[in-house]
mmCIF file of C-alpha atoms in Angstrom:
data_model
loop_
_atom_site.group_PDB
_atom_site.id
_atom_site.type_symbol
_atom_site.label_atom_id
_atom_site.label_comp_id
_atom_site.label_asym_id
_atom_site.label_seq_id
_atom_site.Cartn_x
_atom_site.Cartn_y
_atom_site.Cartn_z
ATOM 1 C CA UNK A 1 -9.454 11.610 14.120
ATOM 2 C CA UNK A 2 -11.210 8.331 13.444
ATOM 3 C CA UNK A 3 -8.889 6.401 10.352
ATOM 4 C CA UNK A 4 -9.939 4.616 7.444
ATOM 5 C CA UNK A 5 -12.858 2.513 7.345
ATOM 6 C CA UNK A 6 -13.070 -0.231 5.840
ATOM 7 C CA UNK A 7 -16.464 -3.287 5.689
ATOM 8 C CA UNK A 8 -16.948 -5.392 5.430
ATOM 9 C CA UNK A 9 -13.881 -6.978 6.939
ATOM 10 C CA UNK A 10 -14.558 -10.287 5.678
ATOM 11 C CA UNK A 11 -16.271 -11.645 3.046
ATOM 12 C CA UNK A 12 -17.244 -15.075 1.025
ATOM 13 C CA UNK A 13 -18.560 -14.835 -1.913
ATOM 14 C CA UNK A 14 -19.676 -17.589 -5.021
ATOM 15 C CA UNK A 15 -18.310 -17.083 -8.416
ATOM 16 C CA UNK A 16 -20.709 -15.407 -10.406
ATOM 17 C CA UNK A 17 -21.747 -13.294 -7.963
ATOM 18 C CA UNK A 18 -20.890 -9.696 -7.410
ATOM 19 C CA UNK A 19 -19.727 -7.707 -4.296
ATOM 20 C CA UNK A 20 -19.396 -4.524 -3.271
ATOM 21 C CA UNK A 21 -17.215 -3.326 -0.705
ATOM 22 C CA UNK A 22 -16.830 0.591 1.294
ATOM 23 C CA UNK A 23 -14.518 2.823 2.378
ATOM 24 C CA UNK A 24 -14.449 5.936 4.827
ATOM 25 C CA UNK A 25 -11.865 8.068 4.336
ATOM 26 C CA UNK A 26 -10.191 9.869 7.364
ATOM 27 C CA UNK A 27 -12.324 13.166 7.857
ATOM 28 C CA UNK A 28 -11.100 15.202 5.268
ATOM 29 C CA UNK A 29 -9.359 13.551 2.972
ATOM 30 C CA UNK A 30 -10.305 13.437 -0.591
ATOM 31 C CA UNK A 31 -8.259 10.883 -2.047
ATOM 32 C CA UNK A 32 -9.327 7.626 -1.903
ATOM 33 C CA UNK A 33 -7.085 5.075 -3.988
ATOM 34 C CA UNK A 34 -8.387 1.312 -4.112
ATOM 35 C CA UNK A 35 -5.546 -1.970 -4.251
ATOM 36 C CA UNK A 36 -5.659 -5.622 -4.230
ATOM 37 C CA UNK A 37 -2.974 -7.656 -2.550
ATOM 38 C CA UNK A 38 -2.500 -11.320 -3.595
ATOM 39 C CA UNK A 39 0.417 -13.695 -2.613
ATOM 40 C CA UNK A 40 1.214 -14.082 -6.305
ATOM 41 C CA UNK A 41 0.949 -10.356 -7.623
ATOM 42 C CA UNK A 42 1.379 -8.379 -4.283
ATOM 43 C CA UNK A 43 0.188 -4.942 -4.099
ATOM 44 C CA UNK A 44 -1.788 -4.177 -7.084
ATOM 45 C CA UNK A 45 -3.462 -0.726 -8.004
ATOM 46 C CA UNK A 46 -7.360 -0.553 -8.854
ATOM 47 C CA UNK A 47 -8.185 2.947 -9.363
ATOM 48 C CA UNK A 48 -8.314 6.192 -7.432
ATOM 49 C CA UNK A 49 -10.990 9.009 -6.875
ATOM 50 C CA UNK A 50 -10.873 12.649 -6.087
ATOM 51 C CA UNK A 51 -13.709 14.881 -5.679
ATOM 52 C CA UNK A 52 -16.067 12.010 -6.867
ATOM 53 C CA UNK A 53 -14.240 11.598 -10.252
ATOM 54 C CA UNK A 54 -11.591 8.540 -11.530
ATOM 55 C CA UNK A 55 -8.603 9.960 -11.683
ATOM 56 C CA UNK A 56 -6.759 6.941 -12.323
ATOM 57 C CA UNK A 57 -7.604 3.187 -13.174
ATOM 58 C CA UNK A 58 -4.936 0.312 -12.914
ATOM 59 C CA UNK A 59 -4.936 -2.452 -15.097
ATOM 60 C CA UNK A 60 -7.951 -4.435 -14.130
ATOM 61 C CA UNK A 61 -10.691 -5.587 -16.543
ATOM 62 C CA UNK A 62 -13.974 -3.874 -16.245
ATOM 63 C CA UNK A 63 -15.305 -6.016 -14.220
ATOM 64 C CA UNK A 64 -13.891 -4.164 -11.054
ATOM 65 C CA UNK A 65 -15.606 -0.883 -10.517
ATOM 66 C CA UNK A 66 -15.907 2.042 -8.263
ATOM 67 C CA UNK A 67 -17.508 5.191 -7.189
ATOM 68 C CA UNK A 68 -16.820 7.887 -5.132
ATOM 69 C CA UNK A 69 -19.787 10.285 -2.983
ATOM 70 C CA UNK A 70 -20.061 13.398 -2.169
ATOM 71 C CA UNK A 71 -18.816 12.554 1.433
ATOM 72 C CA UNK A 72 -15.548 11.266 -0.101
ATOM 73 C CA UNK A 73 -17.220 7.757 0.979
ATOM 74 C CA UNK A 74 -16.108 5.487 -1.566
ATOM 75 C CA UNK A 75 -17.038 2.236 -3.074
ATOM 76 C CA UNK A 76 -15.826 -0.547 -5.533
ATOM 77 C CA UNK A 77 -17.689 -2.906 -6.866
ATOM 78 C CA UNK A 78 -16.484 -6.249 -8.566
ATOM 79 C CA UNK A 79 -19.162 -8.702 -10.689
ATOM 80 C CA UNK A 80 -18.919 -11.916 -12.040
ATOM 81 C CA UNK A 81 -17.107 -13.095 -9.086
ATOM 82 C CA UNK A 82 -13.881 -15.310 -10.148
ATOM 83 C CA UNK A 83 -12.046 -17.381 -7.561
ATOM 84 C CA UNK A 84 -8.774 -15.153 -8.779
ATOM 85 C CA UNK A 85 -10.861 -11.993 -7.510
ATOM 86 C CA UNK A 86 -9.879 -13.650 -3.844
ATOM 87 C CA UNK A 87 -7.840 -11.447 -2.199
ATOM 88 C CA UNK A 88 -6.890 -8.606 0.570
ATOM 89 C CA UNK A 89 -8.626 -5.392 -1.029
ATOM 90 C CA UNK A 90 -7.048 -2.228 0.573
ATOM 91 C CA UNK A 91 -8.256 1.463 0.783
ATOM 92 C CA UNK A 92 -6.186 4.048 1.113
ATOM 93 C CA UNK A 93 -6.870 7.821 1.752
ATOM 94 C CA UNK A 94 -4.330 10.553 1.401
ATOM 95 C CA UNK A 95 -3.772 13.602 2.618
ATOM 96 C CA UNK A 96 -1.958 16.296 0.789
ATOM 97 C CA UNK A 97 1.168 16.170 2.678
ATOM 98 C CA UNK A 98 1.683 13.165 3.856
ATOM 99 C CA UNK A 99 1.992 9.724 2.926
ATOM 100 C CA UNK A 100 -1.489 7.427 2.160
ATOM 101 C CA UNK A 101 -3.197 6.086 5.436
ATOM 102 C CA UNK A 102 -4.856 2.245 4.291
ATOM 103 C CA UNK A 103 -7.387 0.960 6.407
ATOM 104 C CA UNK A 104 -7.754 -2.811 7.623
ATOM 105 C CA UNK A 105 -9.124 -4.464 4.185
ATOM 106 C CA UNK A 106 -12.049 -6.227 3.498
ATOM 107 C CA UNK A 107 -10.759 -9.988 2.816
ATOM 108 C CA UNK A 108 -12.578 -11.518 0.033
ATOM 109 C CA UNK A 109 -12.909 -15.235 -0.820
ATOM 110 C CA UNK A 110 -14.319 -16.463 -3.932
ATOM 111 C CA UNK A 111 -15.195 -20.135 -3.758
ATOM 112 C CA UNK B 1 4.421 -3.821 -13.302
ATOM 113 C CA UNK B 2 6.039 -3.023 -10.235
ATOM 114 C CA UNK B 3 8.240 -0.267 -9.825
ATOM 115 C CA UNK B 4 9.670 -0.712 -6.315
ATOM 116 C CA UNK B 5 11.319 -3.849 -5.395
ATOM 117 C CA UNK B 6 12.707 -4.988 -2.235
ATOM 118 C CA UNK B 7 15.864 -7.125 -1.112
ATOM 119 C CA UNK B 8 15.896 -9.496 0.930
ATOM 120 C CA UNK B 9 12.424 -11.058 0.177
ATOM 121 C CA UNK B 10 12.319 -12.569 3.096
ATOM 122 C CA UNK B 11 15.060 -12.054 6.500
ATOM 123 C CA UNK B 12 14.951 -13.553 9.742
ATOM 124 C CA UNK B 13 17.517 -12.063 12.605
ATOM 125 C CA UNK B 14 17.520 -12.573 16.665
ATOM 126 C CA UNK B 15 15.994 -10.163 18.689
ATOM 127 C CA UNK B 16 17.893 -7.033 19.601
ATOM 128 C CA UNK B 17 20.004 -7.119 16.391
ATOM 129 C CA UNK B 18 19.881 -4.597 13.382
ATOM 130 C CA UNK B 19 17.511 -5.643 10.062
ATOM 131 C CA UNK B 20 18.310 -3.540 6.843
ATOM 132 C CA UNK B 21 16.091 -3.897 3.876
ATOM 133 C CA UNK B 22 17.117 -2.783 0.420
ATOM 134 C CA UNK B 23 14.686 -1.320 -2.865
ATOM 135 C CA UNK B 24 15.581 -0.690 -5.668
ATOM 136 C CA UNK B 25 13.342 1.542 -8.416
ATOM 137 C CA UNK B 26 13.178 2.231 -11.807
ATOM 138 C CA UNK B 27 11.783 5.863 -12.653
ATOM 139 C CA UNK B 28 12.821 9.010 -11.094
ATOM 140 C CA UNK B 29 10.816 9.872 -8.238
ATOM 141 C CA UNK B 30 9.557 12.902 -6.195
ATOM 142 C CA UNK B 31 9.346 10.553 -2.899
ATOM 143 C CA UNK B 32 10.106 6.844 -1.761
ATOM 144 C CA UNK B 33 7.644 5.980 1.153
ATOM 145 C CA UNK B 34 8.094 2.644 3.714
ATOM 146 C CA UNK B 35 5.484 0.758 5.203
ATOM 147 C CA UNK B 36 4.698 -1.929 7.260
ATOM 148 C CA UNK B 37 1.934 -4.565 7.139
ATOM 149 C CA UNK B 38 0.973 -7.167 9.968
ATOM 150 C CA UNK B 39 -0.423 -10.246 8.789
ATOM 151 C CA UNK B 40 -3.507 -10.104 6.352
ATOM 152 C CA UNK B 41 -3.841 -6.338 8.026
ATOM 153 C CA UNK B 42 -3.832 -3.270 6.351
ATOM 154 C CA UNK B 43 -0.558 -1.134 6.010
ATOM 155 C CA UNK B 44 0.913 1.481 8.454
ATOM 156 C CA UNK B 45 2.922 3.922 6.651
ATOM 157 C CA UNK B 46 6.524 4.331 8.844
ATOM 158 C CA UNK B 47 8.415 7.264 6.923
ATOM 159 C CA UNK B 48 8.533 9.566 3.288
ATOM 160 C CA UNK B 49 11.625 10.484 2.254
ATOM 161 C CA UNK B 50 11.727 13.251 -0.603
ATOM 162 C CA UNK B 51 14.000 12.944 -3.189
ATOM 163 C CA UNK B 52 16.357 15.949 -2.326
ATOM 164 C CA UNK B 53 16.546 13.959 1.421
ATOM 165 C CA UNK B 54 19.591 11.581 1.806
ATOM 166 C CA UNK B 55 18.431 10.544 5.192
ATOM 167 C CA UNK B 56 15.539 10.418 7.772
ATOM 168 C CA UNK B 57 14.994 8.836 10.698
ATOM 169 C CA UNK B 58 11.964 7.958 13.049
ATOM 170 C CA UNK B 59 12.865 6.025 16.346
ATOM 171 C CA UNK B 60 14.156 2.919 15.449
ATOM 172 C CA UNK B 61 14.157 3.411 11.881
ATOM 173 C CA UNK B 62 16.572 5.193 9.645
ATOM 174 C CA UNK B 63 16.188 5.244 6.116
ATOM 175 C CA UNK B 64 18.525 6.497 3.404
ATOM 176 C CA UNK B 65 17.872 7.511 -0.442
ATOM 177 C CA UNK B 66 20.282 7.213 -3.090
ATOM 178 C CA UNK B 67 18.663 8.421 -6.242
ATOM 179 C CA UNK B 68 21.569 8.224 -8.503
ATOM 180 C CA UNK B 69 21.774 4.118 -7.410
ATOM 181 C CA UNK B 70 17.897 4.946 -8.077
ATOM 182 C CA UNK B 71 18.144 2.729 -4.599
ATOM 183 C CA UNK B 72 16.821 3.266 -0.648
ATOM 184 C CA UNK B 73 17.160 0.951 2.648
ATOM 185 C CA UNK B 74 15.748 0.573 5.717
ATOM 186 C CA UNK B 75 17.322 -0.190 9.065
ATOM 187 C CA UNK B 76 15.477 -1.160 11.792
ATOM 188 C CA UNK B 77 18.112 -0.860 14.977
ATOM 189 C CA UNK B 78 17.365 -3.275 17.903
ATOM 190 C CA UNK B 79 14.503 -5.333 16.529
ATOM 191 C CA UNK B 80 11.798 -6.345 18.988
ATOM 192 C CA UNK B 81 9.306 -8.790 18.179
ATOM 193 C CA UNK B 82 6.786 -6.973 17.429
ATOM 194 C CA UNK B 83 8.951 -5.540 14.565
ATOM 195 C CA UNK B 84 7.678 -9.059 12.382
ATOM 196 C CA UNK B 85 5.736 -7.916 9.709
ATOM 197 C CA UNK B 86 6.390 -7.277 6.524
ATOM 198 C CA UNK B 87 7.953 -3.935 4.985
ATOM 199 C CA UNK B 88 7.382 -2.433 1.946
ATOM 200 C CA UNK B 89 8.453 0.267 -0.198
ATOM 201 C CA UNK B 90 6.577 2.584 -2.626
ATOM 202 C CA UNK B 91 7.438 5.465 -4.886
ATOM 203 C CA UNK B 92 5.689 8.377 -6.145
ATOM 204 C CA UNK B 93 7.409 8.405 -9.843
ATOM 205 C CA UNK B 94 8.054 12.290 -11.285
ATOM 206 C CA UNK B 95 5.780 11.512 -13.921
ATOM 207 C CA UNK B 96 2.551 10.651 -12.350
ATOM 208 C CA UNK B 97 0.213 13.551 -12.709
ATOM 209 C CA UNK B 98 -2.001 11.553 -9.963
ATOM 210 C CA UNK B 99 -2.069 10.079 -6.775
ATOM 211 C CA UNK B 100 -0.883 6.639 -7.520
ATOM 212 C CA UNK B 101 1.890 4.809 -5.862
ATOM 213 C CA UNK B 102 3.838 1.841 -6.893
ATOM 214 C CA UNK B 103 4.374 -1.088 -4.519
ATOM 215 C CA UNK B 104 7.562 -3.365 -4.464
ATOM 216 C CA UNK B 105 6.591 -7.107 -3.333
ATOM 217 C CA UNK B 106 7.924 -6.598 0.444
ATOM 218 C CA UNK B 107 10.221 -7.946 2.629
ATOM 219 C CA UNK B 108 9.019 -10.466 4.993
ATOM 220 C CA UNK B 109 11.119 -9.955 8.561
ATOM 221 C CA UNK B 110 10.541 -12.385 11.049
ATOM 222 C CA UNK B 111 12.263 -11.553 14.470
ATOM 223 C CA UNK B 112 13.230 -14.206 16.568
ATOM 224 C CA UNK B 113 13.139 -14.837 20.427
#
């Protein structure tokens, strides 16, 4: 069973700009929960989807986005690039019994 | 805010000896998970312990759950060094009606030659 996907796995970025980054679930799964780790704030939750719908959103401003497909692919999408958006950006799928599996994390810089 | 945090932030101990790390949470829970995280790499989840468990163990690791301290540790026995990484705990509180878990800030555990 292949694990969870994660691209790009790094990525620099101007502020301003706007990114968007994937994930691919483990086969199955149809949980996918989004975080950003920073040195300062550690693990932070973004949001989570389940069936293609938000189930849950962290406390992020609306610049930070995401989206879930029918193929439990999902994606989250950040504009307006700031140099605080730089950061380790973890996916996560779960299944219903055990605990979450994260892939590698796409590691953004803003500059 | 965070709802897991872990004790010592950061530990370093020689190779072959025994490295216990603490958390400590706020809400009731229905599990407390551990996991580890190499450098800048994602995290590998190590162990769930539910919160009618008092103790689990996997390998090297035993973990124990006090939920009237509201507290759990983790004790690595015999630490190699690949063990250096660093740990952290998460809990699934009793009240989410979703899939979210709460991080602590980690323990960093460096393992010396």
């Amino acid at each position: 069973k292949a694990g969870v996907t994660q691209t790009p796995r790094y990525l620099i970025k101007t502020r301003g700009q706007q990114v968007t980054l994937s994930c691919s679930p483990i086969s199955g799964h149809r949980s996918v929960s989004w975080y950003q780790q920073t040195p300062g704030q550690g693990l932070q939750f973004l949001f989570e989807y389940f069936s293609e719908t938000q189930r849950n959103k962290g406390n992020f401003p609306g610049r930070f986005s995401g989206r879930q497909f029918s193929n439990s692919r999902s994606e989250m999408n950040v504009s307006t690039l700031e140099l605080g958006d730089s950061a380790l950006y973890l996916c996560a799928s779960r299944s219903p019994r055990n605990g979450y599996t994260f892939g590698s994390g796409t590691r953004l810089t803003v500059v | 805010s965070q709802q897991g945090e872990e004790d010592p932030q950061a530990l370093s101990i020689q190779e072959g000896e025994n490295a216990t790390m603490n958390c400590s949470y706020k809400t009731s829970i229905n599990n407390l998970q551990w996991y580890r995280q190499n450098s800048g790499r994602g995290l590998v989840h190590l162990i769930l312990i539910r919160s009618n468990e008092r103790e689990k163990h996997s390998g090297r690791l035993r973990v124990t759950l006090d939920t009237s301290k509201k507290s759990s540790s983790l004790l690595i026995t015999a630490s190699r060094a690949a063990d250096t990484a660093s740990y952290f705990c998460a809990t699934d509180a009793i009240m989410n009606r979703d899939d979210k878990i709460i991080f602590g800030k980690g323990t960093r555990l460096h393992i010396l030659p």
